[in-house]
Every structure is written in C-alpha cells, then in structure tokens.
C-alpha cells in the first residue's frame, strides 16, 4: 500500500483529544493515520509497544482495527485490550509497561461521535502534541515497519488492583449506573467482590445509549439512579460517564453531590495520611473546597480547568489528589494519578463504610453557599479569549482582586465570580458563588456589567446550557 500523507478535518484536532462525527469528520482512514503517526512518535522516542482499547460505541471496533493497522505499519507492537473504559486502558499502559496508549472513545458525546485519547509513555498526550501529530500526518512524516498485534484480557488484573485499596466497614447498599457505557465491562468484577448489596443499572454496553445520555454532570441523566436510590433505600448511588473517567454521586436522599463537594470528602480522607499535602482543584470549584482543604491541614491549589492539564500538574508537583467540577478526579496517593471513576467510587465507599455519618449527613455538614451551576454561552472562537482579556484589563484598572490562572476569578466581599473561555468549544463559561441570594444577585450583576462592556450579554440561567 502506498501512503503519502493524510489530512484531518481541522475541527477534530482538539485540545485534549481527537474527536469528531463518524462518517462526517472521522473515518477509518483518520484512525489509521493517527495510529501511524502516533506510532512514529513512539518509535522515535525509542518505544516499541502500545496498548490499545475502545469503548462500546458501534463505530469503535472498526476505528480500533484501522488504528491498530496504522500502529503496526509504523513498526509498533500492539497490545489490544478490547472493549474497556478509558481508565482501564490507562491501567494497561502501566500494567504491561507499554510505551504509550490509545483509547478509541467518544466519551459522553452522542452515539454518532467518536474519538481518540492518547498517552505518550505514562503522560497525557494533548495540546501541542495533537497539533504536531496533525502536521506530521499532513506531510506523511511516518516511520515504516511491521509490528505485531496481540489481544490480551486484563480485566482480572485491573479489578484486583482496584480492589486492593478497598477498606471494608459497615455493609452498604449501593446503586450503580454505568449508563450502557464502557464501565459495564468491569463493574461486575468489582461489585461481586464488595461487601454489602449492589444494584447495577444499564450494565449492558450499548453504544446507542438507550436509557439516557452517559453524562453524570447533567441532572436529567441521574433521575433514574435517584429514583432507585430512594425506592430501594440505598446508602448512595454512583454514576459514570460513557468512558468511565468521570464520576457522579447521589446521597441516600437522592441528592446530587457535585465534583467539588466529593473532593472535600476525599481530601479530608487523603490528608489524614498525608498532612500538609497539596491538593489541586480547578477554577470552577467552590470556595468551600479550597477552605475545607486548608481546614483539614492541606494546601489547596487552584489550577486551570482541563483534565489533561490537571493530570500533568499533579504529576509535576507530586500531589496525592486533584480534581475537577466536571467529575474527573485523580488519585495519586496509592494509585496512578489518572482519572478512574470506578476507583474514585471505591474510595468514596471506603469513606462512607467507615464513618458514623451517612453520605447525606456529610453533605449536610458542608458549608452551603448559594451558587450558579456552570453557565455556558456561545461566543465565537476568535472572540472568546479577547473578551476575557478585555474584562480582565478593566478589572485590573479598577483595582479588583482577581486570579487569572484560567480566565478571571474575581473575589469580592460577597463571594466570587468566574469568567473563562472554553478550550474546546466556541463558548464562554461563567460561575458565581456567594453566601446568600442577595450576594449572588450582586455578583451576577457585576458579571453582566463586565460582559456587556465587551458587547456580550449574559443569557438567563435557564437559557445558558449547563455543563
Ligand atoms: Zn469521559
């Protein structure tokens, strides 16, 4: 076969992954070119073996086969782990000591989407790396060779590793919703070994997602789980996104605990064994989280939103725990530091099983500020960063107290508000948090005024899409 070069649709080379609509912007030829180019990069770093996995989408097997062909054509040997959640592929990279990994996944997106998440060595492959991959493919800058491929079932090893950190306590009744996503592959191997009673919903892997959309940050997707938790009298409920790198949780009263609330509980737990440790959370997180980390004896660090960015920062500074509002949570205290929602669930069960309080009581014990959800509203790509810069310029001139680690997060005596540009969509993101409703209204007024000075109007909360 003669291959000279490959051009990707420009929209698919994104900040944290390669992703598009199958048959429109993503085709098997793209998967093959990704394999060939990624394989070339691995080979030039002296690597030889890559782990490959794929989610339960209907298009995934074909894309995985094409990607594998590209990898072997570059001379790489492929360990194919089959259908798996993204964190199980990450685990495979460590477990077989591969020189990199590729997961075919459309994450939480609709069924017709699919994409590629990559790991070079043990590190996230993102940002500039993905742009470079696109440029190399466009030139046909490829190595040539004849690698091998081998299928390997790592489920038992993966489950054993996760279960190693379980701390049994009181028996819990737990409802799990894998949302017909890829966690369905591994959930039985875990829950059948746990004490207590476990109810699994939507376990069958089905890329058409017949029950609901596999995104636990949208409350509508948690309704089925909330009902089961309440009807069956469960202690808690756990939900996953389509590829298992984000977690959602419900307390025994059927109420959602958001990523930043869960992080308070995990932080307290981790800090017991690691006093003074730094714990990282993204700029969208509640002030409650940063305050509670400090109160538990830790050093809170606010960082940019973006799972690859946070994962890399955690590795860089050696933090034991990091997380995002979005439900990407990274444990490195006794785990690998990647976002494995099933592992996070076990760490939550450890806390609840060994506490006198219920999860609902823990939730009620947290300070309860009044905040908006994440407000997302359209702004063209060529304008979004400029708007944030303009707002920041005016705020600095006015002597405002702010952090500009990612957009602007402005502190006032009422609380804080955030404005940042999405790295992945033509969208501005905002959030406000205050001690009471009057304070929240004042913050929203300030945000509105700051935006209107740049010609952008803040839509009503109901009109602005949630995460
Ligand atoms: Zn995901």
Tab-separated table of C-alpha atoms and ligand atoms in Angstrom:
chain	number	residue	atom	x	y	z
A	1	UNK	CA	0.000	0.000	0.000
A	2	UNK	CA	1.366	3.426	-0.855
A	3	UNK	CA	0.605	6.107	1.613
A	4	UNK	CA	1.989	9.587	1.266
A	5	UNK	CA	0.122	11.888	3.594
A	6	UNK	CA	-3.162	12.360	5.427
A	7	UNK	CA	-5.168	15.485	6.122
A	8	UNK	CA	-7.564	15.559	9.076
A	9	UNK	CA	-10.708	17.633	9.165
A	10	UNK	CA	-9.410	20.701	11.052
A	11	UNK	CA	-12.196	20.521	13.664
A	12	UNK	CA	-11.134	17.116	15.001
A	13	UNK	CA	-7.695	18.031	16.380
A	14	UNK	CA	-8.831	19.355	19.757
A	15	UNK	CA	-7.112	20.440	22.947
A	16	UNK	CA	-7.331	17.174	24.925
A	17	UNK	CA	-8.235	14.584	22.321
A	18	UNK	CA	-9.072	13.948	18.680
A	19	UNK	CA	-12.832	13.778	18.257
A	20	UNK	CA	-15.482	14.125	15.582
A	21	UNK	CA	-18.649	12.758	14.000
A	22	UNK	CA	-18.209	9.335	12.463
A	23	UNK	CA	-18.735	9.287	8.711
A	24	UNK	CA	-18.547	13.081	8.549
A	25	UNK	CA	-15.350	14.285	10.193
A	26	UNK	CA	-13.907	10.969	11.461
A	27	UNK	CA	-13.333	7.958	9.197
A	28	UNK	CA	-11.306	4.734	9.453
A	29	UNK	CA	-8.620	6.428	7.324
A	30	UNK	CA	-8.207	9.013	10.103
A	31	UNK	CA	-7.874	6.238	12.677
A	32	UNK	CA	-5.195	4.577	10.563
A	33	UNK	CA	-3.296	7.862	10.175
A	34	UNK	CA	-3.497	8.500	13.928
A	35	UNK	CA	-2.047	5.045	14.581
A	36	UNK	CA	0.698	5.501	12.011
A	37	UNK	CA	1.684	8.969	13.222
A	38	UNK	CA	1.418	8.210	16.936
A	39	UNK	CA	3.404	5.018	16.305
A	40	UNK	CA	6.052	7.073	14.515
A	41	UNK	CA	6.367	9.381	17.518
A	42	UNK	CA	6.650	6.432	19.924
A	43	UNK	CA	9.288	4.776	17.751
A	44	UNK	CA	11.383	7.948	17.514
A	45	UNK	CA	11.404	8.134	21.305
A	46	UNK	CA	12.820	4.613	21.365
A	47	UNK	CA	9.498	2.921	22.202
A	48	UNK	CA	8.176	-0.330	20.800
A	49	UNK	CA	4.819	-1.275	22.392
A	50	UNK	CA	1.460	0.500	22.583
A	51	UNK	CA	-1.722	-0.523	24.424
A	52	UNK	CA	-4.997	-0.060	22.540
A	53	UNK	CA	-8.576	-0.121	23.854
A	54	UNK	CA	-12.002	1.049	22.725
A	55	UNK	CA	-15.388	1.962	24.166
A	56	UNK	CA	-18.746	0.346	23.382
A	57	UNK	CA	-19.766	2.634	20.523
A	58	UNK	CA	-20.927	0.946	17.343
A	59	UNK	CA	-18.126	2.564	15.319
A	60	UNK	CA	-15.370	1.717	17.816
A	61	UNK	CA	-14.298	-1.769	16.597
A	62	UNK	CA	-13.750	-0.561	13.033
A	63	UNK	CA	-11.818	2.526	14.148
A	64	UNK	CA	-9.746	0.414	16.549
A	65	UNK	CA	-8.842	-2.048	13.789
A	66	UNK	CA	-7.755	0.796	11.500
A	67	UNK	CA	-5.763	2.445	14.286
A	68	UNK	CA	-4.056	-0.865	15.070
A	69	UNK	CA	-3.151	-1.290	11.379
A	70	UNK	CA	-1.566	2.171	11.431
A	71	UNK	CA	0.435	1.387	14.562
A	72	UNK	CA	1.789	-1.898	13.208
A	73	UNK	CA	2.587	-0.240	9.843
A	74	UNK	CA	4.844	2.124	11.787
A	75	UNK	CA	6.557	-0.942	13.270
A	76	UNK	CA	4.902	-0.852	16.695
A	77	UNK	CA	3.669	-3.898	18.595
A	78	UNK	CA	0.080	-3.525	19.823
A	79	UNK	CA	-1.441	-4.997	22.975
A	80	UNK	CA	-5.172	-4.822	22.266
A	81	UNK	CA	-7.298	-4.985	25.441
A	82	UNK	CA	-10.643	-4.881	23.603
A	83	UNK	CA	-13.719	-3.059	24.917
A	84	UNK	CA	-12.778	-1.129	28.045
A	85	UNK	CA	-13.348	2.101	29.904
A	86	UNK	CA	-10.666	4.736	29.280
A	87	UNK	CA	-9.062	4.285	32.745
A	88	UNK	CA	-8.715	0.545	32.140
A	89	UNK	CA	-6.636	1.415	29.067
A	90	UNK	CA	-4.542	3.797	31.184
A	91	UNK	CA	-4.080	0.960	33.670
A	92	UNK	CA	-2.990	-1.337	30.823
A	93	UNK	CA	-0.219	1.103	29.873
A	94	UNK	CA	1.212	0.784	33.401
A	95	UNK	CA	0.410	-2.900	33.800
A	96	UNK	CA	2.160	-4.101	30.629
A	97	UNK	CA	4.667	-1.230	30.847
A	98	UNK	CA	3.756	-0.015	27.360
A	99	UNK	CA	5.425	2.972	25.712
A	100	UNK	CA	2.059	4.629	25.130
A	101	UNK	CA	-1.656	4.018	24.791
A	102	UNK	CA	-4.600	4.934	22.600
A	103	UNK	CA	-8.245	4.691	23.628
A	104	UNK	CA	-10.932	4.953	20.965
A	105	UNK	CA	-13.795	6.768	22.687
A	106	UNK	CA	-16.451	9.401	22.179
A	107	UNK	CA	-16.613	9.832	25.985
A	108	UNK	CA	-20.030	11.279	26.971
A	109	UNK	CA	-20.953	12.525	23.479
A	110	UNK	CA	-23.933	11.348	21.370
A	111	UNK	CA	-23.716	7.897	19.708
A	112	UNK	CA	-22.547	9.215	16.321
A	113	UNK	CA	-19.391	10.767	17.832
A	114	UNK	CA	-16.102	9.024	18.377
A	115	UNK	CA	-12.524	9.969	19.111
A	116	UNK	CA	-9.077	9.174	20.465
A	117	UNK	CA	-7.480	9.803	23.865
A	118	UNK	CA	-3.752	9.200	23.944
A	119	UNK	CA	-0.934	8.631	26.402
A	120	UNK	CA	2.738	9.003	25.408
A	121	UNK	CA	4.784	6.941	27.809
A	122	UNK	CA	2.939	7.466	31.105
A	123	UNK	CA	1.990	11.071	30.269
A	124	UNK	CA	-1.074	12.732	28.724
A	125	UNK	CA	-0.697	13.467	25.028
A	126	UNK	CA	-2.535	16.755	24.397
A	127	UNK	CA	-2.410	20.396	23.248
A	128	UNK	CA	0.736	20.961	21.150
A	129	UNK	CA	1.284	17.189	20.842
A	130	UNK	CA	-2.007	16.758	18.995
A	131	UNK	CA	-1.275	19.690	16.665
A	132	UNK	CA	2.143	18.188	15.926
A	133	UNK	CA	0.545	14.828	15.136
A	134	UNK	CA	-1.750	16.580	12.635
A	135	UNK	CA	1.176	18.392	10.995
A	136	UNK	CA	3.243	15.193	10.698
A	137	UNK	CA	0.348	13.288	9.115
A	138	UNK	CA	-0.193	16.132	6.644
A	139	UNK	CA	3.401	15.661	5.460
A	140	UNK	CA	3.328	11.878	5.589
A	141	UNK	CA	6.233	12.057	8.021
A	142	UNK	CA	5.991	8.397	9.011
A	143	UNK	CA	8.147	5.510	10.087
A	144	UNK	CA	7.702	2.179	8.325
A	145	UNK	CA	7.850	-1.291	9.793
A	146	UNK	CA	5.994	-4.484	10.554
A	147	UNK	CA	4.759	-4.659	14.098
A	148	UNK	CA	2.741	-7.403	15.744
A	149	UNK	CA	-0.622	-7.370	17.494
A	150	UNK	CA	-1.878	-9.418	20.388
A	151	UNK	CA	-5.230	-9.462	22.216
A	152	UNK	CA	-4.988	-9.505	25.973
A	153	UNK	CA	-7.697	-9.671	28.637
A	154	UNK	CA	-6.539	-7.608	31.615
A	155	UNK	CA	-9.876	-7.403	33.448
A	156	UNK	CA	-8.907	-9.696	36.332
A	157	UNK	CA	-5.648	-7.808	36.944
A	158	UNK	CA	-7.394	-4.449	36.729
A	159	UNK	CA	-10.142	-5.490	39.147
A	160	UNK	CA	-7.594	-6.947	41.581
A	161	UNK	CA	-5.650	-3.680	41.579
A	162	UNK	CA	-8.747	-1.588	42.275
A	163	UNK	CA	-9.999	-3.947	44.969
A	164	UNK	CA	-6.643	-3.861	46.741
A	165	UNK	CA	-7.493	-0.406	48.140
A	166	UNK	CA	-10.948	-1.318	49.481
A	167	UNK	CA	-11.346	-0.785	53.235
A	168	UNK	CA	-14.393	-2.771	54.330
A	169	UNK	CA	-16.522	-1.244	57.074
A	170	UNK	CA	-20.260	-1.311	57.578
A	171	UNK	CA	-22.158	-3.060	54.787
A	172	UNK	CA	-23.556	-0.593	52.259
A	173	UNK	CA	-26.417	-0.779	49.798
A	174	UNK	CA	-25.284	0.913	46.606
A	175	UNK	CA	-26.953	1.612	43.257
A	176	UNK	CA	-24.606	1.892	40.282
A	177	UNK	CA	-25.500	3.336	36.886
A	178	UNK	CA	-22.980	2.553	34.162
A	179	UNK	CA	-25.295	4.218	31.600
A	180	UNK	CA	-24.679	1.467	28.991
A	181	UNK	CA	-21.145	2.858	28.802
A	182	UNK	CA	-17.823	1.046	28.854
A	183	UNK	CA	-17.704	0.650	32.667
A	184	UNK	CA	-20.283	-2.092	32.087
A	185	UNK	CA	-17.342	-4.312	31.116
A	186	UNK	CA	-15.683	-4.096	34.537
A	187	UNK	CA	-18.439	-3.300	37.057
A	188	UNK	CA	-19.318	-6.953	37.894
A	189	UNK	CA	-15.700	-7.887	38.528
A	190	UNK	CA	-15.721	-5.158	41.191
A	191	UNK	CA	-19.158	-5.202	42.851
A	192	UNK	CA	-19.323	-9.003	43.132
A	193	UNK	CA	-16.262	-8.789	45.401
A	194	UNK	CA	-17.539	-5.952	47.600
A	195	UNK	CA	-19.364	-6.396	50.889
A	196	UNK	CA	-22.979	-5.199	51.024
A	197	UNK	CA	-25.702	-5.119	48.402
A	198	UNK	CA	-25.187	-3.758	44.896
A	199	UNK	CA	-27.757	-2.880	42.267
A	200	UNK	CA	-26.367	-2.240	38.790
A	201	UNK	CA	-28.429	-0.272	36.258
A	202	UNK	CA	-27.874	-0.109	32.497
A	203	UNK	CA	-24.977	-2.535	32.753
A	204	UNK	CA	-25.104	-3.862	29.196
A	205	UNK	CA	-22.614	-1.997	26.990
A	206	UNK	CA	-24.713	-0.427	24.236
A	207	UNK	CA	-23.363	2.352	22.041
A	208	UNK	CA	-26.864	3.647	21.292
A	209	UNK	CA	-27.236	4.608	24.997
A	210	UNK	CA	-30.906	3.549	25.213
A	211	UNK	CA	-31.513	4.553	28.870
A	212	UNK	CA	-30.071	8.056	28.933
A	213	UNK	CA	-27.132	10.103	27.783
A	214	UNK	CA	-23.944	8.898	29.593
A	215	UNK	CA	-23.050	12.234	31.207
A	216	UNK	CA	-23.478	12.403	35.003
A	217	UNK	CA	-22.978	16.191	35.204
A	218	UNK	CA	-26.442	16.699	33.686
A	219	UNK	CA	-29.079	16.156	36.424
A	220	UNK	CA	-31.633	14.695	33.977
A	221	UNK	CA	-29.246	11.795	33.347
A	222	UNK	CA	-29.229	10.976	37.072
A	223	UNK	CA	-33.003	10.793	37.545
A	224	UNK	CA	-33.262	7.036	37.084
A	225	UNK	CA	-30.469	6.497	39.616
A	226	UNK	CA	-32.052	8.944	42.094
A	227	UNK	CA	-35.351	7.047	41.892
A	228	UNK	CA	-33.687	3.688	42.518
A	229	UNK	CA	-31.649	5.074	45.436
A	230	UNK	CA	-34.807	6.417	47.077
A	231	UNK	CA	-37.099	3.465	46.300
A	232	UNK	CA	-34.633	0.802	47.344
A	233	UNK	CA	-33.307	2.695	50.355
A	234	UNK	CA	-29.688	2.770	49.169
A	235	UNK	CA	-26.919	4.478	51.114
A	236	UNK	CA	-25.702	6.097	47.929
A	237	UNK	CA	-25.703	5.956	44.133
A	238	UNK	CA	-22.792	6.158	41.713
A	239	UNK	CA	-22.885	7.114	38.018
A	240	UNK	CA	-20.246	7.156	35.290
A	241	UNK	CA	-19.799	8.921	32.005
A	242	UNK	CA	-19.645	6.874	28.799
A	243	UNK	CA	-15.943	6.044	29.048
A	244	UNK	CA	-15.601	5.881	32.829
A	245	UNK	CA	-13.232	8.765	33.520
A	246	UNK	CA	-15.869	10.951	35.225
A	247	UNK	CA	-17.966	10.162	38.282
A	248	UNK	CA	-21.306	11.378	39.614
A	249	UNK	CA	-22.758	10.587	43.043
A	250	UNK	CA	-26.149	10.674	44.772
A	251	UNK	CA	-26.695	10.591	48.539
A	252	UNK	CA	-29.288	8.406	50.289
A	253	UNK	CA	-31.870	11.190	49.980
A	254	UNK	CA	-31.446	11.237	46.207
A	255	UNK	CA	-29.465	14.475	46.091
A	256	UNK	CA	-26.500	15.100	43.778
A	257	UNK	CA	-23.024	15.653	45.200
A	258	UNK	CA	-21.018	17.682	42.687
A	259	UNK	CA	-17.359	17.073	41.928
A	260	UNK	CA	-16.168	19.831	44.249
A	261	UNK	CA	-18.303	18.520	47.146
A	262	UNK	CA	-16.994	14.986	46.697
A	263	UNK	CA	-13.473	16.373	46.617
A	264	UNK	CA	-13.948	17.807	50.112
A	265	UNK	CA	-14.632	14.288	51.402
A	266	UNK	CA	-11.767	12.689	49.503
A	267	UNK	CA	-9.396	15.492	50.553
A	268	UNK	CA	-10.142	15.008	54.254
A	269	UNK	CA	-9.518	11.279	53.836
A	270	UNK	CA	-6.248	11.649	51.906
A	271	UNK	CA	-4.948	14.376	54.240
A	272	UNK	CA	-5.287	12.076	57.270
A	273	UNK	CA	-2.379	10.090	55.887
A	274	UNK	CA	-0.605	12.995	54.180
A	275	UNK	CA	-0.806	16.066	56.407
A	276	UNK	CA	0.251	19.264	54.648
A	277	UNK	CA	-0.088	17.805	51.153
A	278	UNK	CA	-1.113	19.965	48.188
A	279	UNK	CA	-4.491	19.182	46.651
A	280	UNK	CA	-5.386	20.637	43.255
A	281	UNK	CA	-8.824	21.742	42.053
A	282	UNK	CA	-9.904	23.691	39.002
A	283	UNK	CA	-11.009	27.343	38.925
A	284	UNK	CA	-14.675	26.383	38.687
A	285	UNK	CA	-14.653	24.751	42.126
A	286	UNK	CA	-16.464	26.232	45.102
A	287	UNK	CA	-14.509	28.315	47.610
A	288	UNK	CA	-15.831	25.790	50.146
A	289	UNK	CA	-13.481	23.182	48.691
A	290	UNK	CA	-10.363	25.349	48.969
A	291	UNK	CA	-11.322	26.416	52.517
A	292	UNK	CA	-12.047	22.854	53.616
A	293	UNK	CA	-8.733	21.547	52.217
A	294	UNK	CA	-6.933	24.184	54.282
A	295	UNK	CA	-9.065	23.415	57.353
A	296	UNK	CA	-8.152	19.726	57.036
A	297	UNK	CA	-4.468	20.662	57.094
A	298	UNK	CA	-3.784	20.608	53.345
A	299	UNK	CA	-2.502	23.172	50.875
A	300	UNK	CA	-5.210	23.984	48.339
A	301	UNK	CA	-4.003	24.821	44.834
A	302	UNK	CA	-6.321	26.395	42.286
A	303	UNK	CA	-5.446	25.396	38.718
A	304	UNK	CA	-6.661	25.642	35.143
A	305	UNK	CA	-9.699	23.652	34.031
A	306	UNK	CA	-8.884	20.748	31.691
A	307	UNK	CA	-8.353	17.128	32.668
A	308	UNK	CA	-5.019	16.755	30.848
A	309	UNK	CA	-3.701	19.985	32.375
A	310	UNK	CA	-4.661	18.959	35.914
A	311	UNK	CA	-3.301	15.431	35.491
A	312	UNK	CA	0.021	16.831	34.278
A	313	UNK	CA	0.197	19.355	37.145
A	314	UNK	CA	-0.474	16.617	39.692
A	315	UNK	CA	2.397	14.552	38.290
A	316	UNK	CA	4.685	17.593	38.149
A	317	UNK	CA	4.281	18.610	41.795
A	318	UNK	CA	3.678	15.138	43.222
A	319	UNK	CA	0.253	15.965	44.695
A	320	UNK	CA	-1.707	12.996	46.087
A	321	UNK	CA	-5.117	14.168	44.813
A	322	UNK	CA	-6.606	16.527	42.239
A	323	UNK	CA	-9.967	17.017	40.628
A	324	UNK	CA	-12.408	18.998	38.585
A	325	UNK	CA	-16.015	20.101	38.965
A	326	UNK	CA	-16.655	18.001	35.871
A	327	UNK	CA	-16.043	14.767	37.817
A	328	UNK	CA	-12.544	13.995	36.514
A	329	UNK	CA	-10.775	13.016	39.769
A	330	UNK	CA	-7.130	11.928	40.058
A	331	UNK	CA	-5.835	9.852	42.968
A	332	UNK	CA	-2.068	9.501	43.250
A	333	UNK	CA	-1.747	8.751	46.972
A	334	UNK	CA	-1.819	4.997	46.454
A	335	UNK	CA	-2.963	4.931	42.811
A	336	UNK	CA	-1.523	6.030	39.454
A	337	UNK	CA	-2.742	9.622	39.261
A	338	UNK	CA	-5.089	9.134	36.335
A	339	UNK	CA	-8.841	9.709	36.310
A	340	UNK	CA	-10.520	6.388	37.047
A	341	UNK	CA	-14.119	6.911	38.154
A	342	UNK	CA	-14.551	3.307	39.304
A	343	UNK	CA	-11.535	3.665	41.577
A	344	UNK	CA	-12.927	7.005	42.844
A	345	UNK	CA	-16.204	5.220	43.652
A	346	UNK	CA	-14.350	2.668	45.786
A	347	UNK	CA	-12.602	5.499	47.636
A	348	UNK	CA	-15.999	7.072	48.318
A	349	UNK	CA	-17.382	3.746	49.567
A	350	UNK	CA	-14.359	3.450	51.894
A	351	UNK	CA	-15.278	6.797	53.467
A	352	UNK	CA	-18.992	6.058	53.863
A	353	UNK	CA	-18.464	2.491	55.093
A	354	UNK	CA	-16.067	3.627	57.803
A	355	UNK	CA	-17.903	6.734	59.038
A	356	UNK	CA	-20.594	7.060	61.679
A	357	UNK	CA	-22.410	9.580	59.483
A	358	UNK	CA	-24.268	8.808	56.280
A	359	UNK	CA	-23.265	10.431	52.987
A	360	UNK	CA	-26.394	12.620	53.267
A	361	UNK	CA	-25.243	13.811	56.709
A	362	UNK	CA	-21.761	14.529	55.363
A	363	UNK	CA	-23.316	16.568	52.565
A	364	UNK	CA	-25.490	18.495	55.039
A	365	UNK	CA	-22.410	19.141	57.168
A	366	UNK	CA	-20.686	21.070	54.382
A	367	UNK	CA	-20.993	24.849	54.260
A	368	UNK	CA	-23.849	25.651	51.849
A	369	UNK	CA	-23.089	28.715	49.748
A	370	UNK	CA	-25.524	29.833	47.080
A	371	UNK	CA	-24.046	29.323	43.625
A	372	UNK	CA	-24.940	29.097	39.993
A	373	UNK	CA	-24.224	25.966	38.035
A	374	UNK	CA	-21.630	26.276	35.325
A	375	UNK	CA	-23.125	28.792	32.846
A	376	UNK	CA	-22.057	28.213	29.254
A	377	UNK	CA	-22.952	30.603	26.463
A	378	UNK	CA	-21.902	30.979	22.845
A	379	UNK	CA	-19.045	33.253	21.841
A	380	UNK	CA	-17.068	32.859	18.600
A	381	UNK	CA	-13.649	31.189	18.904
A	382	UNK	CA	-11.904	34.261	17.504
A	383	UNK	CA	-13.574	36.486	20.119
A	384	UNK	CA	-13.742	34.376	23.300
A	385	UNK	CA	-10.173	34.871	24.602
A	386	UNK	CA	-10.252	38.584	23.683
A	387	UNK	CA	-13.444	39.108	25.699
A	388	UNK	CA	-11.809	37.585	28.778
A	389	UNK	CA	-8.701	39.763	28.267
A	390	UNK	CA	-10.803	42.918	27.921
A	391	UNK	CA	-12.768	42.129	31.065
A	392	UNK	CA	-9.530	41.415	32.939
A	393	UNK	CA	-7.974	44.697	31.758
A	394	UNK	CA	-10.884	46.755	33.031
A	395	UNK	CA	-10.969	44.880	36.342
A	396	UNK	CA	-7.251	45.402	36.956
A	397	UNK	CA	-7.630	49.104	36.185
A	398	UNK	CA	-10.427	49.275	38.738
A	399	UNK	CA	-8.232	47.560	41.334
A	400	UNK	CA	-10.292	44.346	41.579
A	401	UNK	CA	-8.973	41.363	43.487
A	402	UNK	CA	-8.621	38.518	40.996
A	403	UNK	CA	-6.853	35.345	39.984
A	404	UNK	CA	-6.002	34.959	36.299
A	405	UNK	CA	-4.782	31.380	36.349
A	406	UNK	CA	-7.536	30.495	33.850
A	407	UNK	CA	-9.722	33.390	32.705
A	408	UNK	CA	-10.601	35.680	35.613
A	409	UNK	CA	-11.865	34.613	39.021
A	410	UNK	CA	-12.846	37.774	40.880
A	411	UNK	CA	-13.213	37.893	44.673
A	412	UNK	CA	-15.482	40.455	46.331
A	413	UNK	CA	-16.898	40.665	49.840
A	414	UNK	CA	-19.963	38.775	48.562
A	415	UNK	CA	-18.030	35.810	47.163
A	416	UNK	CA	-16.554	35.226	43.713
A	417	UNK	CA	-17.372	35.045	40.038
A	418	UNK	CA	-15.517	33.367	37.221
A	419	UNK	CA	-15.303	34.065	33.502
A	420	UNK	CA	-13.194	31.864	31.256
A	421	UNK	CA	-13.050	30.770	27.632
A	422	UNK	CA	-13.625	27.079	26.888
A	423	UNK	CA	-10.573	25.384	25.365
A	424	UNK	CA	-12.710	23.013	23.344
A	425	UNK	CA	-15.800	24.926	22.162
A	426	UNK	CA	-16.834	28.436	20.960
A	427	UNK	CA	-18.180	29.075	24.424
A	428	UNK	CA	-17.606	31.342	27.420
A	429	UNK	CA	-18.032	29.762	30.833
A	430	UNK	CA	-19.116	31.602	33.994
A	431	UNK	CA	-19.966	30.722	37.552
A	432	UNK	CA	-20.871	32.819	40.636
A	433	UNK	CA	-20.953	31.899	44.313
A	434	UNK	CA	-21.987	33.906	47.373
A	435	UNK	CA	-23.022	33.404	50.981
A	436	UNK	CA	-26.662	34.284	50.250
A	437	UNK	CA	-29.060	35.044	47.403
A	438	UNK	CA	-28.703	38.829	47.671
A	439	UNK	CA	-24.940	38.460	47.350
A	440	UNK	CA	-25.331	36.125	44.391
A	441	UNK	CA	-27.587	38.638	42.646
A	442	UNK	CA	-24.961	41.356	43.147
A	443	UNK	CA	-22.232	39.096	41.722
A	444	UNK	CA	-24.356	38.210	38.709
A	445	UNK	CA	-24.964	41.927	38.168
A	446	UNK	CA	-21.201	42.577	38.214
A	447	UNK	CA	-20.559	39.728	35.776
A	448	UNK	CA	-23.309	41.014	33.472
A	449	UNK	CA	-21.877	44.535	33.515
A	450	UNK	CA	-18.335	43.273	32.865
A	451	UNK	CA	-19.558	41.295	29.849
A	452	UNK	CA	-21.788	43.997	28.404
A	453	UNK	CA	-18.832	46.410	28.326
A	454	UNK	CA	-17.374	43.928	25.790
A	455	UNK	CA	-20.643	43.674	23.891
A	456	UNK	CA	-21.582	40.219	25.241
A	457	UNK	CA	-24.885	39.634	27.010
A	458	UNK	CA	-25.169	37.019	29.731
A	459	UNK	CA	-28.184	34.839	28.984
A	460	UNK	CA	-30.669	33.860	31.701
A	461	UNK	CA	-29.524	30.979	33.851
A	462	UNK	CA	-32.232	28.780	32.366
A	463	UNK	CA	-31.132	29.609	28.823
A	464	UNK	CA	-27.402	29.090	29.400
A	465	UNK	CA	-26.540	25.441	28.928
A	466	UNK	CA	-25.217	23.514	31.885
A	467	UNK	CA	-22.025	21.560	31.583
B	1	LIG	ZN1	-15.123	10.685	29.727
